[in-house]
PDB file of C-alpha atoms in Angstrom:
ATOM      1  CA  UNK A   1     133.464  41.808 152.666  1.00 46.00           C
ATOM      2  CA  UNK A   2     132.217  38.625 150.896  1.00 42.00           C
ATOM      3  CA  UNK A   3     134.640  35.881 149.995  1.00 39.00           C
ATOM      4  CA  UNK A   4     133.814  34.460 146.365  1.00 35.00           C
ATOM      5  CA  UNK A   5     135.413  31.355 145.848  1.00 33.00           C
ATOM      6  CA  UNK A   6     136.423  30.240 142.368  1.00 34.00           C
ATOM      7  CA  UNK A   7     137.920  27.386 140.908  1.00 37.00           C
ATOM      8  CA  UNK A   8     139.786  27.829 138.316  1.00 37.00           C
ATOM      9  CA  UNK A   9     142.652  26.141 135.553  1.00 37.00           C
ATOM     10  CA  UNK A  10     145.557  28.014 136.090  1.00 37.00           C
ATOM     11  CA  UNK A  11     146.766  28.840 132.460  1.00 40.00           C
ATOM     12  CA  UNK A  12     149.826  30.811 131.899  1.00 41.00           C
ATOM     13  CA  UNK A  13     150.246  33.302 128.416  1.00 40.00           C
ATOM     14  CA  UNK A  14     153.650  35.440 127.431  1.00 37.00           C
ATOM     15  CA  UNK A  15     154.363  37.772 125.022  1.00 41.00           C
ATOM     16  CA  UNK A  16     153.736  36.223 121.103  1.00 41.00           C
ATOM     17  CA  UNK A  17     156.539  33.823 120.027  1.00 40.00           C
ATOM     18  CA  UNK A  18     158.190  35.528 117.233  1.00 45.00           C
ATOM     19  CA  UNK A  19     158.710  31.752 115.710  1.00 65.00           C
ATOM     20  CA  UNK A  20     155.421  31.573 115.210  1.00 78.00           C
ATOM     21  CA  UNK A  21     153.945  34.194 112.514  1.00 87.00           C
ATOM     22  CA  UNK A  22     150.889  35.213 113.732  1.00 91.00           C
ATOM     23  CA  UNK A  23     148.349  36.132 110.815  1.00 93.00           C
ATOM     24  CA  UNK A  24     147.660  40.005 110.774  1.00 92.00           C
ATOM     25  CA  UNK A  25     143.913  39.776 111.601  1.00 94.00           C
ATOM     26  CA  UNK A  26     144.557  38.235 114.865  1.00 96.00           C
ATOM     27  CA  UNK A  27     144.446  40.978 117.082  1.00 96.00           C
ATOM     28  CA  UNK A  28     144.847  40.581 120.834  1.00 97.00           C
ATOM     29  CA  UNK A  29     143.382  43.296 121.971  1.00 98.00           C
ATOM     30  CA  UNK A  30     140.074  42.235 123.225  1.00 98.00           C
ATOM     31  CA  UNK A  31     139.669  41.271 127.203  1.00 98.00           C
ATOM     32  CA  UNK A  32     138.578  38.295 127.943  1.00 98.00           C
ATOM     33  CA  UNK A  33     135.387  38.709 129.302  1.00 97.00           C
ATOM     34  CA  UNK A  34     134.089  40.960 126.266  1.00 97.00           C
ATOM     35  CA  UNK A  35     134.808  37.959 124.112  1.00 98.00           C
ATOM     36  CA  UNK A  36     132.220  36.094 125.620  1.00 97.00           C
ATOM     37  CA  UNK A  37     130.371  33.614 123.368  1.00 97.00           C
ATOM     38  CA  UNK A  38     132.769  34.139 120.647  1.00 98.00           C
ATOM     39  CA  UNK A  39     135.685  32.215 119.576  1.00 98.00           C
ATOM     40  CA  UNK A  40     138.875  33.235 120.400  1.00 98.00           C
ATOM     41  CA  UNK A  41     142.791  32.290 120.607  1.00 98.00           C
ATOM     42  CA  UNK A  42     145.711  33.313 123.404  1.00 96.00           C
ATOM     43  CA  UNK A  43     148.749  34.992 122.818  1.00 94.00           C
ATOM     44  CA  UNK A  44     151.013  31.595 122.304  1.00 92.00           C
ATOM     45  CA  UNK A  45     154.020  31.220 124.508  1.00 90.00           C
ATOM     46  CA  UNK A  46     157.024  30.998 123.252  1.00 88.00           C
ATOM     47  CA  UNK A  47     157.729  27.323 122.934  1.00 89.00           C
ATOM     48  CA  UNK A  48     154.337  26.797 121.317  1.00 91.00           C
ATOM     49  CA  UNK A  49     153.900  25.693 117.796  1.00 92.00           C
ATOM     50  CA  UNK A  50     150.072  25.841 117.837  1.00 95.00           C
ATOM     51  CA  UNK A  51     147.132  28.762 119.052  1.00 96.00           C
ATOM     52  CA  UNK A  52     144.954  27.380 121.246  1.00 95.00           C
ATOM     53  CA  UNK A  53     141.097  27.557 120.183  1.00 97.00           C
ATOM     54  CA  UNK A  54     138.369  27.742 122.707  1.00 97.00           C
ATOM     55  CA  UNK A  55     135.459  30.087 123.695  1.00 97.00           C
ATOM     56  CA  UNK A  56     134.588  32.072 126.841  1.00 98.00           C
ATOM     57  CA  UNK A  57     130.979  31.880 128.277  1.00 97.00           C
ATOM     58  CA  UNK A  58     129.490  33.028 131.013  1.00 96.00           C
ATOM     59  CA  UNK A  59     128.314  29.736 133.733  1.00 94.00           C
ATOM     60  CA  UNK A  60     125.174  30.991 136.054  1.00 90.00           C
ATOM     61  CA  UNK A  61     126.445  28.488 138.366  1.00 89.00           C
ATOM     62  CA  UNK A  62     130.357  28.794 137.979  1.00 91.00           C
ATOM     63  CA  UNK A  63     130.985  32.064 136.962  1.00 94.00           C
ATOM     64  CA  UNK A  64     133.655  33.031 133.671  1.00 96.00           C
ATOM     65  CA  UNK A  65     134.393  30.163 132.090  1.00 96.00           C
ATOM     66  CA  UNK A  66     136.901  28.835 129.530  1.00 97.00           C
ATOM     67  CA  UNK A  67     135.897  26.102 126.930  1.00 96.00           C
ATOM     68  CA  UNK A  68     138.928  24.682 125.029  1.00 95.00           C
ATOM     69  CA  UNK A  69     138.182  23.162 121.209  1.00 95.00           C
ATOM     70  CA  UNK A  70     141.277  22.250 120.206  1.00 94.00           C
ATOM     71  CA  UNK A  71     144.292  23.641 118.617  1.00 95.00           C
ATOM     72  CA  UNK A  72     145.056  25.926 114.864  1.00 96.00           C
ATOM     73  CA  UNK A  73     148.134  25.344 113.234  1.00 95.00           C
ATOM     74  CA  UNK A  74     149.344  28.179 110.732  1.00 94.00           C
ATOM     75  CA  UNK A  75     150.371  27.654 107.743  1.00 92.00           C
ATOM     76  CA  UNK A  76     150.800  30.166 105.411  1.00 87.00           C
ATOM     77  CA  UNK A  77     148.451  32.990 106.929  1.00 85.00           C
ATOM     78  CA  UNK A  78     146.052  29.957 106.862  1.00 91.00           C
ATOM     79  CA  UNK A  79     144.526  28.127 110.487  1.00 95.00           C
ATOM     80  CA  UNK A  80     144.572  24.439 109.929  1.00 95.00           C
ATOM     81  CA  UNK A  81     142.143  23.378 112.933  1.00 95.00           C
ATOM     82  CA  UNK A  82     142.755  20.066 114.866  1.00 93.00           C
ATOM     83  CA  UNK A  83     139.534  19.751 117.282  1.00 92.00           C
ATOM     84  CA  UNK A  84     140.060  17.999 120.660  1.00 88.00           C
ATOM     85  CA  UNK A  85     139.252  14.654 121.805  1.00 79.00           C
ATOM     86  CA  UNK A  86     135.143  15.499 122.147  1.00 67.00           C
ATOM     87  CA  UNK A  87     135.099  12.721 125.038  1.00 62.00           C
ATOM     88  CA  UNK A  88     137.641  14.801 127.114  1.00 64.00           C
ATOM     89  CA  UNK A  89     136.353  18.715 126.593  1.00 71.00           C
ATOM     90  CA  UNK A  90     138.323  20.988 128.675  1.00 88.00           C
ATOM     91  CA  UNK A  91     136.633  23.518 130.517  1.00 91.00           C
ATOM     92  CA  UNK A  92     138.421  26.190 132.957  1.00 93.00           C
ATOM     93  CA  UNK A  93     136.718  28.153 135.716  1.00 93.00           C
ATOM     94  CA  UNK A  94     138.419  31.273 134.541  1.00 95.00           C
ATOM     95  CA  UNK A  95     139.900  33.898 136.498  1.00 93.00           C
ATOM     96  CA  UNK A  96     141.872  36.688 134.361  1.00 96.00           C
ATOM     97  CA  UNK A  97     138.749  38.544 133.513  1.00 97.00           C
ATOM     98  CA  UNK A  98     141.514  41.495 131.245  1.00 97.00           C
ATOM     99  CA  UNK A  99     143.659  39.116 129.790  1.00 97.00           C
ATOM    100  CA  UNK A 100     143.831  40.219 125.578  1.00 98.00           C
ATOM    101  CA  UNK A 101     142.903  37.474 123.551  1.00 98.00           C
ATOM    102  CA  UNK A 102     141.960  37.337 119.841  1.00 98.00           C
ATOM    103  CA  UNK A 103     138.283  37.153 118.532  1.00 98.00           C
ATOM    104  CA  UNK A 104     138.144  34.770 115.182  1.00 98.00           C
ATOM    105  CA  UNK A 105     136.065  36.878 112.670  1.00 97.00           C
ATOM    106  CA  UNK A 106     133.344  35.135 110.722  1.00 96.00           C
ATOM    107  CA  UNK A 107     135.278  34.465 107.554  1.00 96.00           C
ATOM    108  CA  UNK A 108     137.919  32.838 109.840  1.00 96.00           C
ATOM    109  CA  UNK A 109     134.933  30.713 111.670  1.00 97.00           C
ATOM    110  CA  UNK A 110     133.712  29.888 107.998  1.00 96.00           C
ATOM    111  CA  UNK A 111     136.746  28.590 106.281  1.00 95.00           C
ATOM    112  CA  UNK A 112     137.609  26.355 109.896  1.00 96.00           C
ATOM    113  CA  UNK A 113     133.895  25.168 108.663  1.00 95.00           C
ATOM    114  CA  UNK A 114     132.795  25.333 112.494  1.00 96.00           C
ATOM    115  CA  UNK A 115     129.189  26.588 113.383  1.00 95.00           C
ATOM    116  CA  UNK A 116     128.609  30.391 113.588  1.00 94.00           C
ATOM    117  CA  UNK A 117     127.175  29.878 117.481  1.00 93.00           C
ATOM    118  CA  UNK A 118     129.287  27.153 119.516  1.00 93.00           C
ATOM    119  CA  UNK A 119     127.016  24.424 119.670  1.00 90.00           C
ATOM    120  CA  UNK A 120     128.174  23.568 123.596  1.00 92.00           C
ATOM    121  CA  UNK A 121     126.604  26.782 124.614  1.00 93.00           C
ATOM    122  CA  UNK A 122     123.150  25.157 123.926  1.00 90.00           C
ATOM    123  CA  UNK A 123     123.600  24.056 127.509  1.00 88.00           C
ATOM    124  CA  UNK A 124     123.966  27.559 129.537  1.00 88.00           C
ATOM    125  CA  UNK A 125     121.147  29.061 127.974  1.00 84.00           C
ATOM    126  CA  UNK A 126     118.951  30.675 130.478  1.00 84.00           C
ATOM    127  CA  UNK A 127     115.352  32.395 130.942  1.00 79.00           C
ATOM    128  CA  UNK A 128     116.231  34.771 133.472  1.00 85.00           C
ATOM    129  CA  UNK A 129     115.813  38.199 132.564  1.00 87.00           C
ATOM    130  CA  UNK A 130     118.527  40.274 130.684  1.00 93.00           C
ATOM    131  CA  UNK A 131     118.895  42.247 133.594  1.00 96.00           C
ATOM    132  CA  UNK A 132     119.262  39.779 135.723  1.00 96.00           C
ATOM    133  CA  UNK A 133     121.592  37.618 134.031  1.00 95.00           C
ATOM    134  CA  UNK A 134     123.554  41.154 134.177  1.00 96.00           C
ATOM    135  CA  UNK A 135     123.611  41.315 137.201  1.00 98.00           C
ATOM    136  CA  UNK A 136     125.056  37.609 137.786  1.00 96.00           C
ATOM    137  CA  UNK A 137     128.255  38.193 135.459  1.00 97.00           C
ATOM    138  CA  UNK A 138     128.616  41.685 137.790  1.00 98.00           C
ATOM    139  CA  UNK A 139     128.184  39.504 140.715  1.00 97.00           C
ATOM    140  CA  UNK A 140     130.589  36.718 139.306  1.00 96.00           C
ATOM    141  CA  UNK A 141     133.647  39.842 138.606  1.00 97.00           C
ATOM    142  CA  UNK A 142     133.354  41.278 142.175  1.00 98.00           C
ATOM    143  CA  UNK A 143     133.786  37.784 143.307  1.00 95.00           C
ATOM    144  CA  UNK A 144     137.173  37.564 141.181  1.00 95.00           C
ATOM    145  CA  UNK A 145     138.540  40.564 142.319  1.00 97.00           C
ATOM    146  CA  UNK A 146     137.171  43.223 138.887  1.00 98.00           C
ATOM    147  CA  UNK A 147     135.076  45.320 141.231  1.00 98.00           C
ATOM    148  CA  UNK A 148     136.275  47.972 138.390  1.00 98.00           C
ATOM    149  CA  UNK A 149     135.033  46.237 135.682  1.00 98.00           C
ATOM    150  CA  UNK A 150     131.708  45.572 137.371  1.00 98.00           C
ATOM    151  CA  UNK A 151     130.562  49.121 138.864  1.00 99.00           C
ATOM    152  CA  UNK A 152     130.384  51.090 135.690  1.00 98.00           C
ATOM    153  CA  UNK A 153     126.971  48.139 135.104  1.00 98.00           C
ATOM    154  CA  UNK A 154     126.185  48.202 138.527  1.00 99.00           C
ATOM    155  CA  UNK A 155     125.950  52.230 138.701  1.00 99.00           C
ATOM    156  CA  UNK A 156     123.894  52.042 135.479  1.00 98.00           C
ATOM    157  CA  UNK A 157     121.079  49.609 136.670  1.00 98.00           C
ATOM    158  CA  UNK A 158     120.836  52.012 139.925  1.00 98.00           C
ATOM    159  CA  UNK A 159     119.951  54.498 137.093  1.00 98.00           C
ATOM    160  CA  UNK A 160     117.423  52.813 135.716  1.00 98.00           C
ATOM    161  CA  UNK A 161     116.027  52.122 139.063  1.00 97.00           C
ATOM    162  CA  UNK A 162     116.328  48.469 139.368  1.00 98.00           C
ATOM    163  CA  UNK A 163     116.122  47.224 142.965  1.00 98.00           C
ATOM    164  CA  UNK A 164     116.952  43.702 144.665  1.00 98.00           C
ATOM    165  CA  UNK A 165     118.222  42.592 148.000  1.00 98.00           C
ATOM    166  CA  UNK A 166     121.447  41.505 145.641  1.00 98.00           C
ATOM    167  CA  UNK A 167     121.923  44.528 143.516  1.00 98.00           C
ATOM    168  CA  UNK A 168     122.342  46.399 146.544  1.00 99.00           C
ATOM    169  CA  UNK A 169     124.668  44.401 148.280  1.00 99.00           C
ATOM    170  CA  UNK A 170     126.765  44.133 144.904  1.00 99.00           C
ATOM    171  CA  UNK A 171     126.859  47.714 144.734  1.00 99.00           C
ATOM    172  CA  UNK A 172     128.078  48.668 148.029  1.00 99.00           C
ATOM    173  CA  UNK A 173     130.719  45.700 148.081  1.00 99.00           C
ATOM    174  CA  UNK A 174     131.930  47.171 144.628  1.00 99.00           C
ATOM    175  CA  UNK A 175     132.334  50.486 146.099  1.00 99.00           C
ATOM    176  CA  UNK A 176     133.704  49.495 149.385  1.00 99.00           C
ATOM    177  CA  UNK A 177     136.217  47.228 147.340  1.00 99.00           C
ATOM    178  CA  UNK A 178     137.391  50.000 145.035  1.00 99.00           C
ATOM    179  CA  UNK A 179     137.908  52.018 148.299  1.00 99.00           C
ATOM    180  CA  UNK A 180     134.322  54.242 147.796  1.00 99.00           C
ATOM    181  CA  UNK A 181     133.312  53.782 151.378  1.00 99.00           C
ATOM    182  CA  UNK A 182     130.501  56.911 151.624  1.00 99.00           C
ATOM    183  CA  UNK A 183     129.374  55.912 148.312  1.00 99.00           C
ATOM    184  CA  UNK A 184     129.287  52.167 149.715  1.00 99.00           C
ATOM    185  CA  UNK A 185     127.152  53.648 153.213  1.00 99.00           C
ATOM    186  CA  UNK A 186     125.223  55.554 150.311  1.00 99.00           C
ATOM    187  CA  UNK A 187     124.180  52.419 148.624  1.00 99.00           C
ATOM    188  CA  UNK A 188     123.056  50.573 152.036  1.00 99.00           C
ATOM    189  CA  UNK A 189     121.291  53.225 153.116  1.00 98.00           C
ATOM    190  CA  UNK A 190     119.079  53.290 149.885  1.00 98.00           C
ATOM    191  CA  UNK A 191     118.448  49.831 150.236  1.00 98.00           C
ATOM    192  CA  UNK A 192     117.463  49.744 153.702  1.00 98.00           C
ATOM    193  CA  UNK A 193     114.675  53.008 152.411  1.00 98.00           C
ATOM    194  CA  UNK A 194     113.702  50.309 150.092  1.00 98.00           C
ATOM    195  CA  UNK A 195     113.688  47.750 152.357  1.00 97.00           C
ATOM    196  CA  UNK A 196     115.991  45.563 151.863  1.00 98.00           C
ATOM    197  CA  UNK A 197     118.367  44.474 154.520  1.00 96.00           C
ATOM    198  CA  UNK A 198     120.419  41.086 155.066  1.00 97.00           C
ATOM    199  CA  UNK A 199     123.328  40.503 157.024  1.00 98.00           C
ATOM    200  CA  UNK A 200     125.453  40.833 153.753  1.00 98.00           C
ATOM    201  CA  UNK A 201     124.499  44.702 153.382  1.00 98.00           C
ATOM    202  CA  UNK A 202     125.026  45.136 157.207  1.00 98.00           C
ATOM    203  CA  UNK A 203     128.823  43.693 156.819  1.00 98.00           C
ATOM    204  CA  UNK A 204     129.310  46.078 153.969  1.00 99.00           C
ATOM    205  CA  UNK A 205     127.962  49.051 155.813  1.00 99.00           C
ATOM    206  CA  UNK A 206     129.945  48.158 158.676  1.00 99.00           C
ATOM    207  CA  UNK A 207     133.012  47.730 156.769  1.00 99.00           C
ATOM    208  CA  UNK A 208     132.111  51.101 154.943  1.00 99.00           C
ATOM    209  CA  UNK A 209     131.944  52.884 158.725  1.00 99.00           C
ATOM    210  CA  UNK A 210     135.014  51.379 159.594  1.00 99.00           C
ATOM    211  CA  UNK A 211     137.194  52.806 156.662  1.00 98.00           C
ATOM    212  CA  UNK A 212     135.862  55.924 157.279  1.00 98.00           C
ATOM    213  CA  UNK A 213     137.512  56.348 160.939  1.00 98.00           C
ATOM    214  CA  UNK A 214     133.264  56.146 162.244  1.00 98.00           C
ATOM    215  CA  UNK A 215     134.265  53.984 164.890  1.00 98.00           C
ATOM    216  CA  UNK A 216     131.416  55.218 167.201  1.00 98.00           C
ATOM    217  CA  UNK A 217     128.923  54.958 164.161  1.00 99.00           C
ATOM    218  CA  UNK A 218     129.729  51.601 163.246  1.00 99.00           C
ATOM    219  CA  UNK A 219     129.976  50.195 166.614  1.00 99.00           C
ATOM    220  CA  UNK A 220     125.925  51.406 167.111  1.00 98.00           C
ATOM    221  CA  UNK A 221     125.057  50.053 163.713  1.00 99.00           C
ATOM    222  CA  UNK A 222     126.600  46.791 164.429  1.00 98.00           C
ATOM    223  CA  UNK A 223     125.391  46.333 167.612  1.00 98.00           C
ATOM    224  CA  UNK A 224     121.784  47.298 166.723  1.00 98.00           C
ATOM    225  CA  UNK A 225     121.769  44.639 164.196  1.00 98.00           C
ATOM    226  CA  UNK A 226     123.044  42.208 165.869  1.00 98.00           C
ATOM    227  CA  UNK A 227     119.529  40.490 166.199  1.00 97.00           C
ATOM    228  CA  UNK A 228     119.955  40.564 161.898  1.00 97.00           C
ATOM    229  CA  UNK A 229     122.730  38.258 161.704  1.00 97.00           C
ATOM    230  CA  UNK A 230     122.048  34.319 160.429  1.00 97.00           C
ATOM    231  CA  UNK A 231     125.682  33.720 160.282  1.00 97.00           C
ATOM    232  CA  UNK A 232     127.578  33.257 163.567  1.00 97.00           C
ATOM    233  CA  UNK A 233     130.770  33.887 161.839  1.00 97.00           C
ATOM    234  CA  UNK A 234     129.391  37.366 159.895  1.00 98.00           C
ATOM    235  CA  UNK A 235     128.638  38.612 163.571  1.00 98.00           C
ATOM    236  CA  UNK A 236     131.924  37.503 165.203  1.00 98.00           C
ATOM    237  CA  UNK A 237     133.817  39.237 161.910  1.00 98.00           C
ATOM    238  CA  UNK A 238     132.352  42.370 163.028  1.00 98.00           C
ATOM    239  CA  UNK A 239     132.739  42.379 166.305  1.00 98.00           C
ATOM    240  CA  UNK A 240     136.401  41.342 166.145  1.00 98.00           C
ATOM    241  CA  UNK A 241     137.076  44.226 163.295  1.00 98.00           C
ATOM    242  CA  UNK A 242     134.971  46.522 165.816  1.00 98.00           C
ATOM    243  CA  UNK A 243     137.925  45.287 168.671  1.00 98.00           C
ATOM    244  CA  UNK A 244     140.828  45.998 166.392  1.00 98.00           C
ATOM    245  CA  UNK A 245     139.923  49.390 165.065  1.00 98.00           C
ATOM    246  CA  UNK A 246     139.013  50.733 168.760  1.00 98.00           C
ATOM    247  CA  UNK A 247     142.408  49.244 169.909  1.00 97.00           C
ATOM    248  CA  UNK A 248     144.740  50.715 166.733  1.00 97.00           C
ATOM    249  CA  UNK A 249     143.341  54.253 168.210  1.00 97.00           C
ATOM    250  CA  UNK A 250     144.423  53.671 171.597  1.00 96.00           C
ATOM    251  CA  UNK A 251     141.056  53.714 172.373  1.00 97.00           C
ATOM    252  CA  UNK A 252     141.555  50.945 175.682  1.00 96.00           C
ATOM    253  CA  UNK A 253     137.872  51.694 176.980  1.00 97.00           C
ATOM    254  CA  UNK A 254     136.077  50.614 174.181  1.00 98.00           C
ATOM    255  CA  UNK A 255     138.000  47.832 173.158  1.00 98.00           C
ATOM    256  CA  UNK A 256     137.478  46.406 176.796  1.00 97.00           C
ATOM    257  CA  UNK A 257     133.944  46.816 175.757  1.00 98.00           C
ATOM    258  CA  UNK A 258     133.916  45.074 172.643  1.00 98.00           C
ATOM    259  CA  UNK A 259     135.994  42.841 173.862  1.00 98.00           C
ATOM    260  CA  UNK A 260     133.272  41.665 176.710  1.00 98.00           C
ATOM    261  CA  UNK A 261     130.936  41.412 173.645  1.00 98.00           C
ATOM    262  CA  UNK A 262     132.812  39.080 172.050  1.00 98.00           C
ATOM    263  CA  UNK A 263     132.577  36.776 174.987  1.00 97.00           C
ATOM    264  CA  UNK A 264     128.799  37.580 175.718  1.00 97.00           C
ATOM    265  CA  UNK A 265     127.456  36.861 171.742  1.00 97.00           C
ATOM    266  CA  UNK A 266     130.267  34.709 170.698  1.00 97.00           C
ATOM    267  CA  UNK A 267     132.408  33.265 173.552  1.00 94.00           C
ATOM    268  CA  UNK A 268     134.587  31.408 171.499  1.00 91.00           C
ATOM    269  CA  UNK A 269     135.388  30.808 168.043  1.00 96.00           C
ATOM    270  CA  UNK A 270     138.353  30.708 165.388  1.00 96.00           C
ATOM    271  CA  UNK A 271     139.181  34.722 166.445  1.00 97.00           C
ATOM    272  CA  UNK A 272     139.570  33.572 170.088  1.00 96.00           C
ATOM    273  CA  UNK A 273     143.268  33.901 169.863  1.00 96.00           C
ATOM    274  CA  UNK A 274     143.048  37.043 168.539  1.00 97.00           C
ATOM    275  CA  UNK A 275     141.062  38.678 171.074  1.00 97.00           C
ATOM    276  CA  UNK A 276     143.452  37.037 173.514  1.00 96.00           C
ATOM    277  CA  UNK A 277     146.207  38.871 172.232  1.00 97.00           C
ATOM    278  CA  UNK A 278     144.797  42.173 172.277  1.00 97.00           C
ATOM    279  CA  UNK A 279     143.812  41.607 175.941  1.00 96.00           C
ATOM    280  CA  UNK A 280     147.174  40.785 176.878  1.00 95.00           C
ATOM    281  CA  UNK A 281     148.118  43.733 174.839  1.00 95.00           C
ATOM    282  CA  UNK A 282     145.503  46.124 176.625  1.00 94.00           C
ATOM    283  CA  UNK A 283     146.873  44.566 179.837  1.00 90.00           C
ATOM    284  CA  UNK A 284     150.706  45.492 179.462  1.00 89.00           C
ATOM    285  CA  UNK A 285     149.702  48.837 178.238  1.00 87.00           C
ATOM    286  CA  UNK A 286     148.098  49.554 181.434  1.00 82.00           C
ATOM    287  CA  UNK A 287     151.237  48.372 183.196  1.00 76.00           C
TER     288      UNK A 287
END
C-alpha cells in the first residue's frame, strides 16, 4: 500500500460555544471537502469570541488545502469581517476531509463586500482536463486516509471507461484499503489487459492476494515480477510480507524459502532484523 505523506496545520474544532449566538443561516452541515472554492466558517470552540473565515481549495501539488482570511465578529445576526494581515496569509495542508463547516451564502459574501470568487485562487487554476483534475483530488483523499469518499468517483470514471496507469492503481488501492481485496485483484487485472503495469499496481495486487489467504498465488505473482520492480524497498516490502504470511500459517517450508530470497534479491536492508527474528523463530520451532 502507498504511503501519502501530508503536511498539514493541526487545527482543533468543538461543539458551538453557546456564548456565542451563531446566526441561523450558518449551517454546519457541509464537509469540508464539498465546500471547496467557497467560503466557509468552523464550528467556534468554546472560548472563542470570533468565526474564523477562510476557504478550502484543492492544491495539484499539495493536496486539500485550507486558506485562512481573517476573522467575523457577530453582532446582532450581523458578521463584522476583520481580514488578516495580507503579508502573513495562512494556509493549512488540510487533513479532516468530513469535518462540517458552514458555507457563507452570496448575500452573506455581498454585505462582507468581498469578491464572489476568492481572488487567491487565481493562482491554482489549472488546464488539465476535468477528468483529470478528478482524478488528482481522488488521488489526494486515498492519500489522507478517505478511500470511502474517493471510490464512489473512482468506480464512476471506470464506467465511463477512462483508463491510465494512475486510475488503476487508485482504484485497486481504494478497494484494497476499504478491505475489497477481489475487487482490488479485479481492478489490476483490467489494467494489466490494458496494459498498464508499474510496480505500484503489482504491490496492490500482491497485497490484494495476501488478504485473501492466496499465499501460493501471490508468492508466483510476486516473484514473476520481480524483474518489474524500480524500487528496492517496494520489492523487499513484498518479499518480507510474503515471509510473514507463510510463517503466521505454520507454513516453515516456505518461509525458509522466502526467507533465502530475501538474502538472494535483497541481502540486507531496514527489514533485516525482522527476518532475523523469524529465523530464530523457525529455528526453536524445529527444536
Amino acid at each position: 500500500m502507498k504511503q501519502f505523506l501530508i503536511s498539514m496545520m493541526m487545527i482543533c474544532f468543538t461543539q458551538i460555544s453557546a456564548q456565542m449566538k451563531i446566526p441561523a443561516d450558518l449551517n454546519f452541515t457541509t464537509p469540508f471537502y464539498k465546500a471547496e472554492d467557497q467560503y466557509i466558517v468552523f464550528p467556534p470552540k468554546p472560548e472563542d469570541k470570533d468565526l474564523s473565515l477562510g476557504v478550502p481549495y484543492f492544491d495539484p501539488s499539495a493536496g486539500y488545502s485550507y486558506r485562512y482570511l481573517g476573522n467575523l465578529k457577530v453582532e446582532n445576526d450581523k458578521l463584522i469581517y476583520t481580514p488578516s494581515d495580507r503579508n502573513s496569509a495562512i494556509t493549512a495542508r488540510w487533513q479532516n476531509l468530513e469535518l462540517k463547516v458552514a458555507v457563507l451564502s452570496g448575500e452573506r459574501v455581498k454585505a462582507l463586500n468581498l469578491p464572489l470568487y476568492p481572488e487567491f485562487l487565481a493562482g491554482y487554476q489549472t488546464d488539465m482536463l476535468d477528468r483529470d483534475f478528478l482524478l488528482e483530488k481522488l488521488s489526494a483523499m486515498n492519500g489522507a486516509g478517505y478511500s470511502n469518499l474517493a471510490l464512489a468517483d473512482l468506480e464512476k470514471l471506470r464506467r465511463e471507461n477512462y483508463q491510465s496507469a494512475k486510475f488503476y492503481f487508485e482504484l485497486a488501492f481504494a478497494y484494497n484499503a476499504l478491505g475489497q481485496f477481489a475487487k482490488a485483484e479485479e481492478a489490476v487485472k483490467e489494467a494489466e489487459q490494458n496494459n498498464f503495469h508499474d510496480e505500484l499496481m503489482i504491490k496492490e495486487m500482491h497485497f490484494a492476494l495476501l488478504h485473501q489467504d492466496k499465499l501460493v498465488a501471490a508468492a508466483d505473482y510476486l516473484e514473476k515480477n520481480f524483474k518489474n520492480f524500480k524500487s528496492k524497498l517496494y520489492k523487499s516490502e513484498g518479499i518480507v510480507n510474503q515471509i510473514i504470511s507463510f510463517y503466521n500459517i505454520k507454513d516453515s517450508e516456505n518461509t525458509e524459502k522466502w526467507i533465502k530470497i530475501y538474502k538472494n534479491e535483497i541481502g540486507e536492508d531496514q527489514y533485516k532484523s525482522r527476518v532475523e527474528d523469524i529465523t530464530i523463530k523457525l529455528k526453536k520451532d524445529k527444536a
